[in-house]
């Protein structure tokens, strides 16, 4: 009889915790609509319920069953291939210049407001940060910057911690488009000055949102919150530049397409308690934290994003509308040749490049090729949890 290769399920994942304890979570907290969709997708991810396909070896007849992924952007299991495809597209956009990593962090006094008004407040965060960098580019360098921003909403313990990671090209295009103006040495902008301007722009945008009733505060709450926010410094971190262009994408990969916690950080699920690792940056070491499964799910769901909210954005000369034309003009100013467009890589070729494994070769006999034998239709099996019947 030909061997049958089943999907591996031995690793502990967020989905395992949801499957075992989502009912317990619902006894303590309501499961809002946007959370319900996330739970539904993660419970069904790579299970027979989503369907899949069966490959068959043309030499030994071995069968390999593969189930479809949910492709939810909150799913820790589904981010690797989208990240690699996105990075592959960015390769042609990297310029031979230093790249600076700038992090804009919101004070924790705003956490409650953001959690209850994510769409409005996160849009304000993107707008205030991008306007700040573009203003400094015009005033300090005399031209238009180009940068990529990525939203993160968590800290290492899964608590709310709203911040933007920005990768800024170390130079600007002059207003008339005739010159490329590079940054001087390892210096981009002054952190203190960035902080003051960012705070001012953020609070002004927040004030306008209140005037338009996009944000609502009872009585004098907004003015009191505003006073507290102006009493403390806002943290802006300008890190040392990435010097070599070939390292820029590797650097980018640390921050794009990440979710609140990777499955590899989850170490144990025992008697309703979850143990996971986190980085203690003050002590520069990795430690473990144990919380109840209900608390783990609550923290994980804190980081859900509004529907269709874009968490990776491009600004300045890297803005989507004119990116290709702008980059072509900059390369001409630098005396560079435009890169040749590459065909979209297949899943098989990307897996070969990333892991060194040819997934088309039979893992049993190592001789034959795995060819599509049969499609598995979606919904042919029951969902793995009663909640999945009504979650979509």
Short mmCIF file of C-alpha atoms in Angstrom, two decimals, residues 156-373:
data_model
loop_
_atom_site.label_atom_id
_atom_site.label_comp_id
_atom_site.label_asym_id
_atom_site.label_seq_id
_atom_site.Cartn_x
_atom_site.Cartn_y
_atom_site.Cartn_z
CA UNK A 156 6.68 41.47 23.93
CA UNK A 157 4.07 40.51 26.57
CA UNK A 158 1.19 41.07 24.11
CA UNK A 159 0.02 44.23 25.86
CA UNK A 160 -1.12 47.26 23.85
CA UNK A 161 1.85 49.25 22.59
CA UNK A 162 1.07 51.30 19.49
CA UNK A 163 4.05 52.30 17.35
CA UNK A 164 5.15 52.76 13.75
CA UNK A 165 8.35 51.38 12.28
CA UNK A 166 9.57 53.60 9.44
CA UNK A 167 12.38 52.71 7.06
CA UNK A 168 13.59 56.00 5.58
CA UNK A 169 15.89 56.27 2.56
CA UNK A 170 18.88 58.44 3.50
CA UNK A 171 18.29 61.23 1.03
CA UNK A 172 15.70 63.39 -0.71
CA UNK A 173 14.72 64.47 -4.21
CA UNK A 174 14.95 68.22 -4.85
CA UNK A 175 11.63 69.99 -5.54
CA UNK A 176 12.44 70.39 -9.26
CA UNK A 177 13.54 66.75 -9.50
CA UNK A 178 17.02 67.68 -10.76
CA UNK A 179 19.11 66.52 -7.76
CA UNK A 180 19.42 63.68 -5.28
CA UNK A 181 20.32 65.17 -1.89
CA UNK A 182 21.96 62.56 0.40
CA UNK A 183 22.00 62.72 4.18
CA UNK A 184 25.25 63.73 5.84
CA UNK A 185 27.02 60.83 7.52
CA UNK A 186 25.01 58.80 10.04
CA UNK A 187 22.65 61.67 10.89
CA UNK A 188 19.03 61.92 9.79
CA UNK A 189 17.04 64.22 12.11
CA UNK A 190 17.10 65.28 15.76
CA UNK A 191 14.96 62.96 17.89
CA UNK A 192 13.82 65.72 20.28
CA UNK A 193 12.73 67.96 17.42
CA UNK A 194 10.90 65.07 15.73
CA UNK A 195 9.11 64.31 18.99
CA UNK A 196 7.84 67.87 19.47
CA UNK A 197 6.57 68.19 15.90
CA UNK A 198 5.00 64.71 15.93
CA UNK A 199 3.18 65.43 19.19
CA UNK A 200 1.87 68.73 17.87
CA UNK A 201 0.62 67.23 14.61
CA UNK A 202 -0.94 64.23 16.37
CA UNK A 203 -2.82 66.36 18.91
CA UNK A 204 -4.03 68.76 16.20
CA UNK A 205 -5.38 65.86 14.14
CA UNK A 206 -6.99 64.40 17.25
CA UNK A 207 -8.63 67.75 17.99
CA UNK A 208 -10.06 67.92 14.46
CA UNK A 209 -11.41 64.36 14.84
CA UNK A 210 -13.22 65.48 18.01
CA UNK A 211 -14.67 68.52 16.23
CA UNK A 212 -15.96 66.25 13.46
CA UNK A 213 -17.43 63.83 16.04
CA UNK A 214 -15.17 61.04 14.83
CA UNK A 215 -13.92 60.92 18.42
CA UNK A 216 -16.21 61.54 21.36
CA UNK A 217 -15.18 62.52 24.89
CA UNK A 218 -17.48 63.25 27.81
CA UNK A 219 -17.32 66.76 29.22
CA UNK A 220 -13.78 68.08 29.61
CA UNK A 221 -12.05 64.71 29.23
CA UNK A 222 -10.21 65.61 26.03
CA UNK A 223 -8.66 68.76 27.49
CA UNK A 224 -7.55 66.87 30.59
CA UNK A 225 -6.05 64.10 28.46
CA UNK A 226 -4.36 66.72 26.27
CA UNK A 227 -2.77 68.35 29.32
CA UNK A 228 -1.40 65.00 30.53
CA UNK A 229 0.01 64.21 27.10
CA UNK A 230 1.80 67.56 26.86
CA UNK A 231 3.39 67.04 30.26
CA UNK A 232 5.47 64.06 29.16
CA UNK A 233 7.94 63.50 26.30
CA UNK A 234 6.85 61.41 23.32
CA UNK A 235 9.38 58.77 22.37
CA UNK A 236 10.88 58.90 18.88
CA UNK A 237 13.80 56.57 18.21
CA UNK A 238 16.14 57.20 15.25
CA UNK A 239 18.39 54.16 15.02
CA UNK A 240 21.75 53.75 13.32
CA UNK A 241 21.48 53.48 9.54
CA UNK A 242 21.58 50.23 7.58
CA UNK A 243 24.67 50.75 5.46
CA UNK A 244 24.52 48.05 2.80
CA UNK A 245 21.57 47.88 0.37
CA UNK A 246 21.63 44.06 0.42
CA UNK A 247 20.96 44.19 4.18
CA UNK A 248 17.97 46.51 3.89
CA UNK A 249 15.51 43.79 2.90
CA UNK A 250 16.78 41.50 5.64
CA UNK A 251 16.16 44.37 8.05
CA UNK A 252 12.69 45.00 6.61
CA UNK A 253 11.76 41.34 7.04
CA UNK A 254 11.95 41.70 10.83
CA UNK A 255 9.03 44.12 10.90
CA UNK A 256 6.69 43.46 7.96
CA UNK A 257 3.89 40.88 8.04
CA UNK A 258 4.41 40.17 11.72
CA UNK A 259 1.59 39.33 14.08
CA UNK A 260 1.36 39.83 17.83
CA UNK A 261 3.09 36.53 18.61
CA UNK A 262 4.82 33.84 16.58
CA UNK A 263 3.83 30.23 17.23
CA UNK A 264 7.47 29.44 17.98
CA UNK A 265 7.26 31.58 21.13
CA UNK A 266 4.45 29.47 22.64
CA UNK A 267 6.08 26.83 24.81
CA UNK A 268 3.30 25.15 26.80
CA UNK A 269 -0.45 24.86 27.29
CA UNK A 270 -1.13 23.05 30.58
CA UNK A 271 -4.22 23.08 32.79
CA UNK A 272 -5.57 26.25 31.20
CA UNK A 273 -2.24 28.11 31.50
CA UNK A 274 -0.16 29.32 28.55
CA UNK A 275 3.60 29.81 28.76
CA UNK A 276 5.37 31.89 26.11
CA UNK A 277 8.73 33.57 25.75
CA UNK A 278 9.45 37.29 25.55
CA UNK A 279 12.53 39.46 25.24
CA UNK A 280 13.44 41.44 28.34
CA UNK A 281 15.17 44.33 26.62
CA UNK A 282 16.32 45.94 29.87
CA UNK A 283 18.20 42.79 30.91
CA UNK A 284 18.94 41.78 27.30
CA UNK A 285 17.73 38.22 27.74
CA UNK A 286 14.81 35.94 26.83
CA UNK A 287 12.41 35.05 29.64
CA UNK A 288 9.12 33.16 29.97
CA UNK A 289 5.71 34.39 31.06
CA UNK A 290 2.75 32.26 32.11
CA UNK A 291 -0.84 33.55 31.94
CA UNK A 292 -4.26 31.93 31.82
CA UNK A 293 -5.47 30.82 28.40
CA UNK A 294 -8.35 33.30 28.67
CA UNK A 295 -5.92 36.14 29.36
CA UNK A 296 -3.71 35.01 26.48
CA UNK A 297 -6.66 35.08 24.07
CA UNK A 298 -7.73 38.49 25.39
CA UNK A 299 -4.26 39.91 24.77
CA UNK A 300 -4.00 38.29 21.35
CA UNK A 301 -7.34 39.73 20.21
CA UNK A 302 -6.35 43.21 21.41
CA UNK A 303 -4.28 43.47 18.24
CA UNK A 304 -7.02 42.91 15.69
CA UNK A 305 -7.08 45.56 12.96
CA UNK A 306 -10.17 47.16 11.40
CA UNK A 307 -11.41 45.56 8.21
CA UNK A 308 -9.42 46.68 5.12
CA UNK A 309 -7.09 48.78 7.29
CA UNK A 310 -3.70 49.05 5.54
CA UNK A 311 -0.86 48.46 8.01
CA UNK A 312 2.07 48.82 5.56
CA UNK A 313 2.14 52.18 3.77
CA UNK A 314 4.51 54.06 1.45
CA UNK A 315 5.11 57.81 1.43
CA UNK A 316 7.05 60.51 -0.40
CA UNK A 317 8.81 59.36 -3.56
CA UNK A 318 7.89 55.78 -2.58
CA UNK A 319 4.15 56.53 -2.54
CA UNK A 320 2.18 54.01 -4.60
CA UNK A 321 0.89 56.41 -7.25
CA UNK A 322 4.24 57.50 -8.78
CA UNK A 323 6.70 55.08 -7.21
CA UNK A 324 8.05 53.50 -10.41
CA UNK A 325 8.51 56.84 -12.18
CA UNK A 326 10.13 58.42 -9.12
CA UNK A 327 12.58 55.56 -8.64
CA UNK A 328 13.50 55.56 -12.32
CA UNK A 329 14.23 59.31 -12.13
CA UNK A 330 16.35 58.88 -8.96
CA UNK A 331 18.35 56.05 -10.51
CA UNK A 332 19.03 58.27 -13.51
CA UNK A 333 20.28 61.01 -11.17
CA UNK A 334 22.55 58.42 -9.49
CA UNK A 335 23.78 57.09 -12.83
CA UNK A 336 22.21 53.67 -12.27
CA UNK A 337 20.56 51.29 -14.71
CA UNK A 338 16.92 50.35 -14.13
CA UNK A 339 16.59 46.75 -12.87
CA UNK A 340 15.07 44.13 -15.15
CA UNK A 341 11.54 43.12 -14.22
CA UNK A 342 11.39 39.56 -12.93
CA UNK A 343 8.56 37.10 -13.38
CA UNK A 344 6.50 36.31 -10.30
CA UNK A 345 8.12 33.37 -8.54
CA UNK A 346 6.11 30.19 -8.02
CA UNK A 347 5.53 28.69 -4.59
CA UNK A 348 7.78 25.78 -5.54
CA UNK A 349 10.70 28.02 -6.55
CA UNK A 350 10.32 30.21 -3.45
CA UNK A 351 10.35 27.17 -1.15
CA UNK A 352 13.44 25.89 -2.95
CA UNK A 353 15.16 29.25 -2.45
CA UNK A 354 14.11 29.67 1.20
CA UNK A 355 14.50 26.16 2.55
CA UNK A 356 16.65 24.37 -0.01
CA UNK A 357 13.89 21.76 -0.35
CA UNK A 358 12.26 20.88 -3.66
CA UNK A 359 8.64 20.26 -2.64
CA UNK A 360 7.90 18.69 -6.02
CA UNK A 361 10.20 15.73 -5.20
CA UNK A 362 8.58 12.80 -3.43
CA UNK A 363 9.66 12.78 0.25
CA UNK A 364 9.31 8.97 0.36
CA UNK A 365 11.24 7.59 -2.60
CA UNK A 366 13.21 10.76 -3.41
CA UNK A 367 12.90 9.89 -7.10
CA UNK A 368 9.42 10.68 -8.34
CA UNK A 369 7.61 13.97 -8.77
CA UNK A 370 4.53 14.90 -6.75
CA UNK A 371 1.70 15.63 -9.19
CA UNK A 372 -1.79 16.89 -8.45
CA UNK A 373 -4.05 13.89 -7.94
#
